[in-house]
PDB file of C-alpha atoms and ligand atoms in Angstrom:
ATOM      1  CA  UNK A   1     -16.831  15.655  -6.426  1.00  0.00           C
ATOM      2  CA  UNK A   2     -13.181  14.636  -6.549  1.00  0.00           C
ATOM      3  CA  UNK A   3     -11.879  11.123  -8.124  1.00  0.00           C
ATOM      4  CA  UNK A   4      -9.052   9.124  -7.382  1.00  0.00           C
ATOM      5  CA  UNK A   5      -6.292   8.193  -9.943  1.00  0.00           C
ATOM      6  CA  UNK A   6      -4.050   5.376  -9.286  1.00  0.00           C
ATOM      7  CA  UNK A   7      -1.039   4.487 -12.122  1.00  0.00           C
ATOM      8  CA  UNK A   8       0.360   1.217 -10.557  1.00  0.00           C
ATOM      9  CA  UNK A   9       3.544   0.913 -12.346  1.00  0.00           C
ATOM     10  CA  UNK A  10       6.397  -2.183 -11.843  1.00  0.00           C
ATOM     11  CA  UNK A  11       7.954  -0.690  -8.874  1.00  0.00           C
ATOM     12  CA  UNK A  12       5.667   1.957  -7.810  1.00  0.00           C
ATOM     13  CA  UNK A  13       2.161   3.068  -7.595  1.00  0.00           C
ATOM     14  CA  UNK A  14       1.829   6.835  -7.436  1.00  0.00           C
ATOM     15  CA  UNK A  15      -1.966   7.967  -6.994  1.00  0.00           C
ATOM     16  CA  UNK A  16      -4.111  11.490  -7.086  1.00  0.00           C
ATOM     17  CA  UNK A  17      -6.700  13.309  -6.224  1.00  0.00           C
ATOM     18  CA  UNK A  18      -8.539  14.807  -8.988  1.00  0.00           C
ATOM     19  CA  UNK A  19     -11.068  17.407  -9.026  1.00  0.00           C
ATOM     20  CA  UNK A  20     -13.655  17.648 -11.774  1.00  0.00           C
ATOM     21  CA  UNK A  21     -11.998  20.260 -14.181  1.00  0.00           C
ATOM     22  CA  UNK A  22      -8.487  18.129 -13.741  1.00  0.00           C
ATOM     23  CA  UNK A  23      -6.671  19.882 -10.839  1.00  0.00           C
ATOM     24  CA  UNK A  24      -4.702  17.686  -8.757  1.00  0.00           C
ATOM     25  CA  UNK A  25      -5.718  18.674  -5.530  1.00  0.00           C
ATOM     26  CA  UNK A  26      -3.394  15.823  -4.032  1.00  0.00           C
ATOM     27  CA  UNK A  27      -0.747  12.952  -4.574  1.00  0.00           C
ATOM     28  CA  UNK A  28       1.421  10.085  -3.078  1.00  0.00           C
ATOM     29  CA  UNK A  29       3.600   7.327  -4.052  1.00  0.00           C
ATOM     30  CA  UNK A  30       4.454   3.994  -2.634  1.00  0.00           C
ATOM     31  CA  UNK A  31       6.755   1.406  -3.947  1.00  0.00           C
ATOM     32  CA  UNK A  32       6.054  -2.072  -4.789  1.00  0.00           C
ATOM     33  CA  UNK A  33       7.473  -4.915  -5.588  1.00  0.00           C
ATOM     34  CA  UNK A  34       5.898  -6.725  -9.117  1.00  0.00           C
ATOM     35  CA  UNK A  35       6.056  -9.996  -7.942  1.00  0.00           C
ATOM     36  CA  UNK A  36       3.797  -9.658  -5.613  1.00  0.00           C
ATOM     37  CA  UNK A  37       0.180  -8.834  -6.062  1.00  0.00           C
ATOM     38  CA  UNK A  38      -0.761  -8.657  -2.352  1.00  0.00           C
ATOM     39  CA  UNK A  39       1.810  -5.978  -1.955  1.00  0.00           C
ATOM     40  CA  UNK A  40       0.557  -4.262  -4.817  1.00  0.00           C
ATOM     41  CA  UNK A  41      -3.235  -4.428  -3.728  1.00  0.00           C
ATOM     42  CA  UNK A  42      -2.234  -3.896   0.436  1.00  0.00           C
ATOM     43  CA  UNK A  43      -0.414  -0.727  -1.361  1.00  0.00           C
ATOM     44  CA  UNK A  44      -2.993   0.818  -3.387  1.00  0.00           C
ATOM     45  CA  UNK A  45      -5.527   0.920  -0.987  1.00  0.00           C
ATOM     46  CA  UNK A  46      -3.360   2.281   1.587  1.00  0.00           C
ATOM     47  CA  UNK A  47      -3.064   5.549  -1.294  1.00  0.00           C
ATOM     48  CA  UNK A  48      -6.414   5.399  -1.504  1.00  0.00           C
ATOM     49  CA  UNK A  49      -7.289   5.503   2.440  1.00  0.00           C
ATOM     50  CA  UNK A  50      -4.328   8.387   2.866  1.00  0.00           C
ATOM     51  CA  UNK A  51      -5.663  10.683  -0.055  1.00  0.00           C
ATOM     52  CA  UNK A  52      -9.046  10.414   0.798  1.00  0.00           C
ATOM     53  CA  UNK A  53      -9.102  11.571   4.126  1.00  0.00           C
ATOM     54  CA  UNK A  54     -10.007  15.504   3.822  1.00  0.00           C
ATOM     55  CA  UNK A  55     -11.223  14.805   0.143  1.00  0.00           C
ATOM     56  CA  UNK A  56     -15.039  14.481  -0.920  1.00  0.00           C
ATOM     57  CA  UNK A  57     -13.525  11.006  -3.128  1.00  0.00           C
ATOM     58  CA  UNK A  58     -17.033   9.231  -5.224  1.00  0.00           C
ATOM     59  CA  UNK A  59     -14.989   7.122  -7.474  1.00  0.00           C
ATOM     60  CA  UNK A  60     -11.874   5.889  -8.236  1.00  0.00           C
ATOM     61  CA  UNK A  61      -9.696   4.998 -11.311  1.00  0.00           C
ATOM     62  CA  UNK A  62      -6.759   2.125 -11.614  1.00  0.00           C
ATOM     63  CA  UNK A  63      -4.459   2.495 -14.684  1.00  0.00           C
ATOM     64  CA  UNK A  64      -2.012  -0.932 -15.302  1.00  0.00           C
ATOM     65  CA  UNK A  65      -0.007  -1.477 -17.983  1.00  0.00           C
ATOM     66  CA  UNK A  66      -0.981  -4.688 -19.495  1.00  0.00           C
ATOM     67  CA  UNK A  67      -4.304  -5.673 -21.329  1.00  0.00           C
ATOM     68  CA  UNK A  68      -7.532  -5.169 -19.393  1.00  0.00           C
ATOM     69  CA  UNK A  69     -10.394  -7.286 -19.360  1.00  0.00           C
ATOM     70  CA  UNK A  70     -13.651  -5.643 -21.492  1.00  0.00           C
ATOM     71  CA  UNK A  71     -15.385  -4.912 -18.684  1.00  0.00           C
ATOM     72  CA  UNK A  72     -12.801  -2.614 -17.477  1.00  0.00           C
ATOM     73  CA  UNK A  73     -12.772  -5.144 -13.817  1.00  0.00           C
ATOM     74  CA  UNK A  74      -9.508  -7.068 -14.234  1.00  0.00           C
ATOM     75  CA  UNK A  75      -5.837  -7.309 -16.112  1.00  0.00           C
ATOM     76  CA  UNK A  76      -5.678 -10.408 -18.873  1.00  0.00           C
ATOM     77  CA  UNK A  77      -2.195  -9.970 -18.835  1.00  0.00           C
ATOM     78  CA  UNK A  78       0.752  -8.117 -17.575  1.00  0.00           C
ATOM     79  CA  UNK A  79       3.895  -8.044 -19.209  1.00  0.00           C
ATOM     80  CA  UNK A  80       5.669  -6.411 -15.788  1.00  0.00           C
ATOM     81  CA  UNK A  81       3.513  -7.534 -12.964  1.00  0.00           C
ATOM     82  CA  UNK A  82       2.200 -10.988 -11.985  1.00  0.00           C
ATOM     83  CA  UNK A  83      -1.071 -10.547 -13.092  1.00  0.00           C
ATOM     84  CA  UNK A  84      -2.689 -13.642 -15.472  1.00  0.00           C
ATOM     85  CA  UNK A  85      -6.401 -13.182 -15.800  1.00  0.00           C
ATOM     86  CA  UNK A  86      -6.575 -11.317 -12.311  1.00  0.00           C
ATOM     87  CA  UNK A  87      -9.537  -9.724 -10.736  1.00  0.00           C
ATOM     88  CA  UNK A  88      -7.966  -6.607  -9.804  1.00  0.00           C
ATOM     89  CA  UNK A  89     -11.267  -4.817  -8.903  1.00  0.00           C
ATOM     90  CA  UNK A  90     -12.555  -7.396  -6.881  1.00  0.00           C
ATOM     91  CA  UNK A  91      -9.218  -7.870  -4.819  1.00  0.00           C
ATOM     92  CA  UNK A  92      -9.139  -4.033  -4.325  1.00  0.00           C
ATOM     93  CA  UNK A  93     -12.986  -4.133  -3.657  1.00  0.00           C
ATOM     94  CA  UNK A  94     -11.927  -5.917  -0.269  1.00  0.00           C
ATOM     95  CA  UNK A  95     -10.543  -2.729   1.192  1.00  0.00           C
ATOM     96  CA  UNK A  96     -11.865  -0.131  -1.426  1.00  0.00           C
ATOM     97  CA  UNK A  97     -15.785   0.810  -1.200  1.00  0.00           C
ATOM     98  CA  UNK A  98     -16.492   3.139  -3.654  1.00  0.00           C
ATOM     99  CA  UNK A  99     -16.901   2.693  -7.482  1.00  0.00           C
ATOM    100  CA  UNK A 100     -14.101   1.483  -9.398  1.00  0.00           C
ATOM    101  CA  UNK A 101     -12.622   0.914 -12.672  1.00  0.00           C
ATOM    102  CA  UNK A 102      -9.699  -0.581 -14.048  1.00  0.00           C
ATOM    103  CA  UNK A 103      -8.056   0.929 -17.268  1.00  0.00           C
ATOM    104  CA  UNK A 104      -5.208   0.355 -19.526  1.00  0.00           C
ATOM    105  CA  UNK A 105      -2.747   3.135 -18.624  1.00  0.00           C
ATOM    106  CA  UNK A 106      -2.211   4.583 -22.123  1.00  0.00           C
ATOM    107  CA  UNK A 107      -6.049   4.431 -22.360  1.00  0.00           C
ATOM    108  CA  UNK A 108      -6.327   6.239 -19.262  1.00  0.00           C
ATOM    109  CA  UNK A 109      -3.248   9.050 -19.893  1.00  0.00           C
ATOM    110  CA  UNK A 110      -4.974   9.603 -23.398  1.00  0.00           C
ATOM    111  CA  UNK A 111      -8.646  10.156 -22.167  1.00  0.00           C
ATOM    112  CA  UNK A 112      -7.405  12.390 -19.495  1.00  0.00           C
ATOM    113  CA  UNK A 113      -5.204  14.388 -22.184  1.00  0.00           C
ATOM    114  CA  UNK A 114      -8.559  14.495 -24.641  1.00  0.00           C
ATOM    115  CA  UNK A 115     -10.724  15.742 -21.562  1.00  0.00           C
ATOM    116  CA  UNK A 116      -8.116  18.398 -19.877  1.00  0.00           C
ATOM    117  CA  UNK A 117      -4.988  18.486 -22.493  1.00  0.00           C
ATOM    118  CA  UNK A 118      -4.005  18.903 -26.209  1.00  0.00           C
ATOM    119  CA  UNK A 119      -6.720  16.972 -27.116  1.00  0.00           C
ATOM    120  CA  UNK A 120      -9.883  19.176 -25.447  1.00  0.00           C
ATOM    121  CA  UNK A 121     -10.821  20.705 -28.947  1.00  0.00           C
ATOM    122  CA  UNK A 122     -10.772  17.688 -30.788  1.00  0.00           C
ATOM    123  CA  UNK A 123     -13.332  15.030 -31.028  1.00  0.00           C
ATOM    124  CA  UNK A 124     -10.721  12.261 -32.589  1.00  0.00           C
ATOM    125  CA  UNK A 125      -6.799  11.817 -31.809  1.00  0.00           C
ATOM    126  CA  UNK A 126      -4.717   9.327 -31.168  1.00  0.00           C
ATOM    127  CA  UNK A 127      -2.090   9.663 -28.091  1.00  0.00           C
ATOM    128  CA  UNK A 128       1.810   7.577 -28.190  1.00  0.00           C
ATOM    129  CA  UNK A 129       3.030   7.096 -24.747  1.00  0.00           C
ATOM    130  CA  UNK A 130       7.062   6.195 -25.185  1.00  0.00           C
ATOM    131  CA  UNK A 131       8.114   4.450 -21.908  1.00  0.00           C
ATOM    132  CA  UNK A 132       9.459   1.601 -21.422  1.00  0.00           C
ATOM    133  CA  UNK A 133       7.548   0.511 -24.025  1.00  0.00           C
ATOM    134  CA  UNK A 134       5.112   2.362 -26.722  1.00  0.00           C
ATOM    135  CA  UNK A 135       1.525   2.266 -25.554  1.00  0.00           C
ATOM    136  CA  UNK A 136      -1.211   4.442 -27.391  1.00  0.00           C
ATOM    137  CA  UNK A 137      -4.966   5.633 -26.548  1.00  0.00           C
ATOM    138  CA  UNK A 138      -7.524   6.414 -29.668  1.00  0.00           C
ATOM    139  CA  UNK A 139     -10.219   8.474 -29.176  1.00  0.00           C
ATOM    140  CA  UNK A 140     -13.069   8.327 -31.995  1.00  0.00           C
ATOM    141  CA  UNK A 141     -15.950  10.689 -32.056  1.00  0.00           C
ATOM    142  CA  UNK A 142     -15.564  11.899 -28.664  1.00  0.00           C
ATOM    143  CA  UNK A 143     -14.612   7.915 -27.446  1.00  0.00           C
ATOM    144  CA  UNK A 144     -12.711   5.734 -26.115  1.00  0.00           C
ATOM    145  CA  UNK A 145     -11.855   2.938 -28.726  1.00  0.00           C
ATOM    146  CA  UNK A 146     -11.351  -0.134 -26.441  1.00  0.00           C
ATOM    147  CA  UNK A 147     -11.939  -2.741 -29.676  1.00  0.00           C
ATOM    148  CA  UNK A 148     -13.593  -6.536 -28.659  1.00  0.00           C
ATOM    149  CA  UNK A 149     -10.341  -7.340 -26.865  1.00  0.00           C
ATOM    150  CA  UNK A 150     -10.221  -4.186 -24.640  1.00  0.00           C
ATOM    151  CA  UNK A 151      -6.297  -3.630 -26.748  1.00  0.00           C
ATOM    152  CA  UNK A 152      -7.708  -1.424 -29.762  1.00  0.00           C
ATOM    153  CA  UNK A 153      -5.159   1.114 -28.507  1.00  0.00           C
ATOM    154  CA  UNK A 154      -2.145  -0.942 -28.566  1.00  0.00           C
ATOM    155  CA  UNK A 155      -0.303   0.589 -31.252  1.00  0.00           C
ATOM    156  CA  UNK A 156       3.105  -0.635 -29.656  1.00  0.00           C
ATOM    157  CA  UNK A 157       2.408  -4.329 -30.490  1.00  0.00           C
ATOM    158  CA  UNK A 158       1.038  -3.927 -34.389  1.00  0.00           C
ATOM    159  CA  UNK A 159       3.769  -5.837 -36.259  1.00  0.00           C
ATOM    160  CA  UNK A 160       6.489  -3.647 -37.945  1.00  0.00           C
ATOM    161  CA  UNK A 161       9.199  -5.677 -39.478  1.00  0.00           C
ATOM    162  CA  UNK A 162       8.232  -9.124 -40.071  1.00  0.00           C
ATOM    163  CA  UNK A 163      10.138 -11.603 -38.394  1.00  0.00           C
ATOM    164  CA  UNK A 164      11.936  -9.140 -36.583  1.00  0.00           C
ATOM    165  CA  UNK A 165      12.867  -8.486 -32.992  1.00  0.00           C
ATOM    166  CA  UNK A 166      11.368 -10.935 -30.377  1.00  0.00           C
ATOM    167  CA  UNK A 167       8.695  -9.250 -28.169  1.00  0.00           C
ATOM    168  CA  UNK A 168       7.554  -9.454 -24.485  1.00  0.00           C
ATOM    169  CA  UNK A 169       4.071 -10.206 -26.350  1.00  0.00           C
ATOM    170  CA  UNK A 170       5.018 -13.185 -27.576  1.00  0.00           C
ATOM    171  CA  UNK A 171       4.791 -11.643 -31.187  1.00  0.00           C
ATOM    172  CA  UNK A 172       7.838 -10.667 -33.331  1.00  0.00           C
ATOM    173  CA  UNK A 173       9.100  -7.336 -35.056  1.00  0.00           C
ATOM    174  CA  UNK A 174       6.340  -5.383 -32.897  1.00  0.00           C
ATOM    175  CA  UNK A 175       6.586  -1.461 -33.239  1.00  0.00           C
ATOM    176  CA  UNK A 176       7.529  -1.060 -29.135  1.00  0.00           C
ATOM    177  CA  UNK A 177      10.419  -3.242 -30.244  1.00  0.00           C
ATOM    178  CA  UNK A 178      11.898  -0.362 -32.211  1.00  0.00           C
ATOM    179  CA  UNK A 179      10.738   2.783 -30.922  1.00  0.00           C
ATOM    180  CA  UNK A 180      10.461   2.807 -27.240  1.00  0.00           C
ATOM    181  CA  UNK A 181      12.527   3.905 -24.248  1.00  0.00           C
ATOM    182  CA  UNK A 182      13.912   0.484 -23.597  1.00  0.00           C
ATOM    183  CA  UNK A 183      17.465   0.143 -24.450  1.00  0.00           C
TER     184      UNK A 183
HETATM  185 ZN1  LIG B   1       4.635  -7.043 -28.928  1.00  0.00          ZN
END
């Protein structure tokens, strides 16, 4: 049975079909506007209705940068989208019925490179993923390391120089702030 991947991104979403061993069978993209959710949602499930028409879909994954809720349902916070303690997967639920979980996006790009990529021999590794910012995935004994805060992973905001550059977080001197893609 396939899956469905969906990366929702500040001015895009760009979604897959995935089969079991990793192939993607299948993609799209739409563009969206961050401001607004409804967009964003209305968008998403549109990808989701186009790429699952002549696909045997049974579950379906959304990756958003920001921090997501423990229970892998909803974004805490977004630093590019206006999400503040938003239900994501019961918004999408509305015009999405089959199972669903929300997932940090470095979380998600470093479980899928531990199951299908450099990391398929190894049962711990840590992934960096340089953007626009620096987000990072750890994978311990074979798991996912989400921490009590679902943010374990967010090796971009651990504080490098103290007092130093003013970050999106609200922190200062974070590591993102000095090695990222961001001019
Ligand atoms: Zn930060």
């Amino acid at each position: 049975m396939d899956a469905i991947g969906v990366d929702i991104g500040g001015t895009k979403i760009a979604a897959g079909v995935v089969g079991e061993d990793g192939t993607l069978r299948a993609q799209t993209r739409h563009d969206t506007d961050p401001t607004d959710p409804a967009a964003i949602e209305a968008a998403v499930i549109a990808a989701v209705a186009e790429l699952r028409d002549g696909h045997d879909v049974g579950a379906v994954g959304v990756a958003a940068a920001g921090y997501i809720s423990p229970r892998r349902d909803g974004v805490v916070f977004a630093p590019n989208i206006a999400w503040r303690d938003y239900p994501l997967r019961e918004r999408l639920s509305h015009g999405i019925d089959l199972p669903m979980v929300v997932e940090n996006d470095a979380n998600a790009a470093g479980w899928a490179e531990f199951r299908f990529g450099r990391g398929r021999h190894v049962e711990h590794m840590v992934m960096a993923t340089v953007g626009t910012g620096l987000g990072g995935a750890i994978i311990a004994d074979g798991r996912l390391l989400r921490g009590a805060f679902g943010a374990a992973g967010e090796i971009g905001h651990m504080e490098m120089v103290p007092s130093g550059h003013y970050c999106g977080c609200g922190h200062e001197g974070c590591w993102e702030m000095y090695a990222s893609g961001a001019p």
